[in-house]
């Protein structure tokens, strides 16, 4: 099968192009991207698309980088292609950030691509990733993460800047691309840095891939078929997983996400892994975090059991907690209680007091209670201020705390109350308590109210505690 026919067939199978698409072709000047640009120059009318080109000079190779840009410009001038080009001082950025050169190059390059996508209103960014790139990506993924995502390699298309990024060359090899250009007598630029072993991908390209090609000269094509099948299987399984995720995972105001572990355990293991991947996709944007094998394994292990308390600290200030058969994912700050030892609540102040994230209190005289103070979630607790002397205070739990409950002769230990009410272990020491001036606990906010309070107004009740 000819090179052109192979690419055409792949584009049609993956539905990479639509009539009237406006393509922005990324061109470095190397053999791959020059072949990509020339392919669309010669087939744009056939596909019914229009094209522009974009080039980035990373300023890493001095005069050679500038010559790459001039070379691409001459080609675009010859064929009437509009070229968007810029120079980005990667060495300066790297010195400031002390970061990885390749990662910085990629970030800045795609940032510029995004700007030009918006400026030109292009519908698709087109890159020249090919079958050899796919092979190298799978090998790198195998040695780094070995997750289901990394084994699927590079996808034919993905979302980018609200539009699409497509890779029409994924099923053709580097050799086929080079032969295509040579057959047409077209020139290209060689990047000397590609011959160095400074980067991981180059080391795989120079030392690992040649050994595999000795065993099977068509190994890149085989891996291309392999990843395509994996992607198709995974798409089906992810559809099932997404449906399951919406049924067993709950998002609420206090916790980012929560689920009953028993329900999770009933799901086949193949879907369990994907449920965790879906969760990580909701929590994070960074692909390295989402595809982290360590995170995936830690969360799966956390769901191995339903009994006992355990927690896993996640990136960006999140924490996963197993408690009383439930998994919850929330921000660590949600576990924090009152910000100071004592927060007085004085009825005459008649103001809202925030006691913890998402919970506030207000004391009002019963005669001053109005619907303007109440929301749909507000709870009202009535009491007699002559029996419960004001002001009241908020503090966290102390050793030996007890509270007298309705129907009990002796105060109940809060340590027992927290167990009975299934309050997570990591939240107990910071849970807000309502206390009197004599340090008597009269309420565990949001859990149980003491003997002084009633949900209905009694004859002698003259004050209301609003919990919202």
Short mmCIF file of C-alpha atoms in Angstrom, two decimals, residues 92-265:
data_model
loop_
_atom_site.label_atom_id
_atom_site.label_comp_id
_atom_site.label_asym_id
_atom_site.label_seq_id
_atom_site.Cartn_x
_atom_site.Cartn_y
_atom_site.Cartn_z
CA UNK A 92 16.43 31.90 29.71
CA UNK A 93 13.21 30.27 30.91
CA UNK A 94 15.10 27.13 31.92
CA UNK A 95 17.62 29.20 33.89
CA UNK A 96 14.82 30.99 35.74
CA UNK A 97 12.81 27.85 36.50
CA UNK A 98 15.70 25.39 36.80
CA UNK A 99 13.41 22.91 35.04
CA UNK A 100 13.50 20.14 32.48
CA UNK A 101 14.41 21.49 29.04
CA UNK A 102 12.14 19.14 27.09
CA UNK A 103 9.13 19.79 29.32
CA UNK A 104 9.64 23.54 29.10
CA UNK A 105 9.98 23.35 25.31
CA UNK A 106 6.78 21.37 25.01
CA UNK A 107 4.84 23.64 27.36
CA UNK A 108 5.92 26.84 25.62
CA UNK A 109 5.50 25.37 22.15
CA UNK A 110 1.95 24.23 22.78
CA UNK A 111 1.13 27.49 24.53
CA UNK A 112 2.05 29.30 21.32
CA UNK A 113 0.12 26.77 19.24
CA UNK A 114 -2.91 27.51 21.39
CA UNK A 115 -2.55 31.25 20.87
CA UNK A 116 -2.41 30.82 17.08
CA UNK A 117 -5.38 28.42 17.18
CA UNK A 118 -7.43 31.15 18.84
CA UNK A 119 -6.08 33.89 16.56
CA UNK A 120 -6.71 32.02 13.30
CA UNK A 121 -9.87 30.24 14.52
CA UNK A 122 -8.36 27.00 13.25
CA UNK A 123 -10.47 23.92 14.00
CA UNK A 124 -7.60 21.43 14.32
CA UNK A 125 -3.93 21.41 15.24
CA UNK A 126 -2.02 18.78 13.22
CA UNK A 127 1.22 17.16 14.43
CA UNK A 128 3.54 14.65 12.74
CA UNK A 129 3.69 11.88 15.37
CA UNK A 130 4.22 8.56 13.61
CA UNK A 131 4.42 4.81 14.29
CA UNK A 132 8.02 4.98 15.57
CA UNK A 133 6.97 7.66 18.07
CA UNK A 134 4.16 5.35 19.15
CA UNK A 135 6.59 2.46 19.72
CA UNK A 136 8.93 4.67 21.75
CA UNK A 137 6.03 6.04 23.83
CA UNK A 138 4.80 2.56 24.72
CA UNK A 139 8.31 1.44 25.69
CA UNK A 140 8.81 4.56 27.81
CA UNK A 141 5.42 4.05 29.44
CA UNK A 142 6.25 0.43 30.18
CA UNK A 143 9.43 1.39 32.04
CA UNK A 144 7.90 4.39 33.82
CA UNK A 145 4.24 3.85 34.78
CA UNK A 146 2.96 0.72 33.03
CA UNK A 147 -0.64 1.83 33.53
CA UNK A 148 -3.47 1.10 31.12
CA UNK A 149 -3.29 4.69 29.91
CA UNK A 150 0.46 4.69 29.24
CA UNK A 151 0.28 1.38 27.37
CA UNK A 152 -2.21 2.90 24.94
CA UNK A 153 0.46 5.32 23.75
CA UNK A 154 -0.36 8.32 21.59
CA UNK A 155 -3.98 8.74 20.51
CA UNK A 156 -5.00 9.71 16.97
CA UNK A 157 -6.82 12.75 18.32
CA UNK A 158 -7.47 14.58 21.56
CA UNK A 159 -9.01 17.82 22.79
CA UNK A 160 -6.80 20.89 22.57
CA UNK A 161 -7.79 24.48 23.40
CA UNK A 162 -11.45 23.60 23.03
CA UNK A 163 -10.78 22.21 19.54
CA UNK A 164 -8.90 19.08 18.38
CA UNK A 165 -5.32 17.92 17.93
CA UNK A 166 -4.96 15.22 15.26
CA UNK A 167 -2.08 12.91 14.26
CA UNK A 168 -2.66 11.55 10.73
CA UNK A 169 0.76 9.82 10.50
CA UNK A 170 0.40 7.43 13.46
CA UNK A 171 0.31 4.30 11.30
CA UNK A 172 3.27 5.16 9.03
CA UNK A 173 6.90 4.67 10.03
CA UNK A 174 9.82 7.06 9.98
CA UNK A 175 11.29 5.11 7.07
CA UNK A 176 8.08 5.44 5.05
CA UNK A 177 7.98 9.17 5.74
CA UNK A 178 11.57 9.65 4.64
CA UNK A 179 11.00 7.61 1.47
CA UNK A 180 7.90 9.70 0.69
CA UNK A 181 9.91 12.95 0.79
CA UNK A 182 12.86 11.48 -1.12
CA UNK A 183 10.55 10.20 -3.86
CA UNK A 184 9.25 13.73 -4.31
CA UNK A 185 12.75 15.23 -4.19
CA UNK A 186 11.87 17.44 -1.20
CA UNK A 187 14.41 18.66 1.33
CA UNK A 188 14.22 18.90 5.13
CA UNK A 189 16.34 19.98 8.08
CA UNK A 190 18.26 17.68 10.42
CA UNK A 191 18.29 18.52 14.14
CA UNK A 192 21.71 17.56 15.49
CA UNK A 193 20.32 17.19 19.03
CA UNK A 194 18.35 14.15 17.85
CA UNK A 195 21.65 12.26 17.60
CA UNK A 196 22.50 12.79 21.28
CA UNK A 197 21.54 10.47 24.15
CA UNK A 198 20.67 13.35 26.49
CA UNK A 199 16.94 12.62 26.39
CA UNK A 200 15.09 9.43 27.37
CA UNK A 201 13.29 9.17 24.04
CA UNK A 202 16.58 9.42 22.14
CA UNK A 203 18.12 6.62 24.20
CA UNK A 204 15.19 4.34 23.39
CA UNK A 205 15.38 5.37 19.73
CA UNK A 206 19.12 4.74 19.44
CA UNK A 207 19.58 1.63 21.59
CA UNK A 208 16.34 -0.21 22.37
CA UNK A 209 14.30 0.10 19.18
CA UNK A 210 17.11 -1.20 16.89
CA UNK A 211 17.27 -4.41 18.95
CA UNK A 212 13.53 -4.92 18.55
CA UNK A 213 13.75 -4.25 14.83
CA UNK A 214 16.37 -6.99 14.54
CA UNK A 215 13.74 -9.40 15.87
CA UNK A 216 10.94 -7.93 13.76
CA UNK A 217 11.58 -5.13 11.22
CA UNK A 218 7.88 -4.26 11.39
CA UNK A 219 7.74 -3.92 15.16
CA UNK A 220 6.57 -0.27 14.96
CA UNK A 221 3.60 -1.30 12.81
CA UNK A 222 2.79 -4.16 15.19
CA UNK A 223 2.78 -1.83 18.18
CA UNK A 224 0.63 0.63 16.23
CA UNK A 225 -2.01 -2.10 15.73
CA UNK A 226 -1.63 -3.15 19.38
CA UNK A 227 -2.28 0.37 20.73
CA UNK A 228 -5.21 0.84 18.36
CA UNK A 229 -6.87 -2.31 19.71
CA UNK A 230 -6.13 -1.28 23.30
CA UNK A 231 -7.69 2.12 22.71
CA UNK A 232 -10.82 0.58 21.22
CA UNK A 233 -11.18 -1.89 24.11
CA UNK A 234 -10.52 0.83 26.66
CA UNK A 235 -13.09 3.15 25.10
CA UNK A 236 -15.75 0.48 25.60
CA UNK A 237 -14.69 -0.29 29.17
CA UNK A 238 -14.47 3.40 30.02
CA UNK A 239 -18.08 3.84 28.88
CA UNK A 240 -19.11 1.12 31.32
CA UNK A 241 -16.91 2.61 34.04
CA UNK A 242 -18.33 6.11 33.55
CA UNK A 243 -21.85 4.76 33.94
CA UNK A 244 -20.84 2.90 37.11
CA UNK A 245 -19.00 5.97 38.44
CA UNK A 246 -22.15 8.09 38.20
CA UNK A 247 -24.08 5.44 40.16
CA UNK A 248 -21.70 4.75 43.07
CA UNK A 249 -19.74 7.99 43.43
CA UNK A 250 -21.32 11.01 45.11
CA UNK A 251 -20.09 14.58 45.11
CA UNK A 252 -21.29 16.87 47.87
CA UNK A 253 -20.45 20.17 49.52
CA UNK A 254 -18.32 18.92 52.39
CA UNK A 255 -16.44 16.11 50.64
CA UNK A 256 -15.30 16.37 47.05
CA UNK A 257 -16.24 12.73 46.40
CA UNK A 258 -17.46 9.79 48.43
CA UNK A 259 -18.63 6.22 47.84
CA UNK A 260 -19.55 3.06 49.71
CA UNK A 261 -16.57 0.70 49.41
CA UNK A 262 -18.79 -2.41 49.31
CA UNK A 263 -20.39 -1.11 46.11
CA UNK A 264 -16.95 -0.49 44.63
CA UNK A 265 -15.81 -4.02 45.51
#
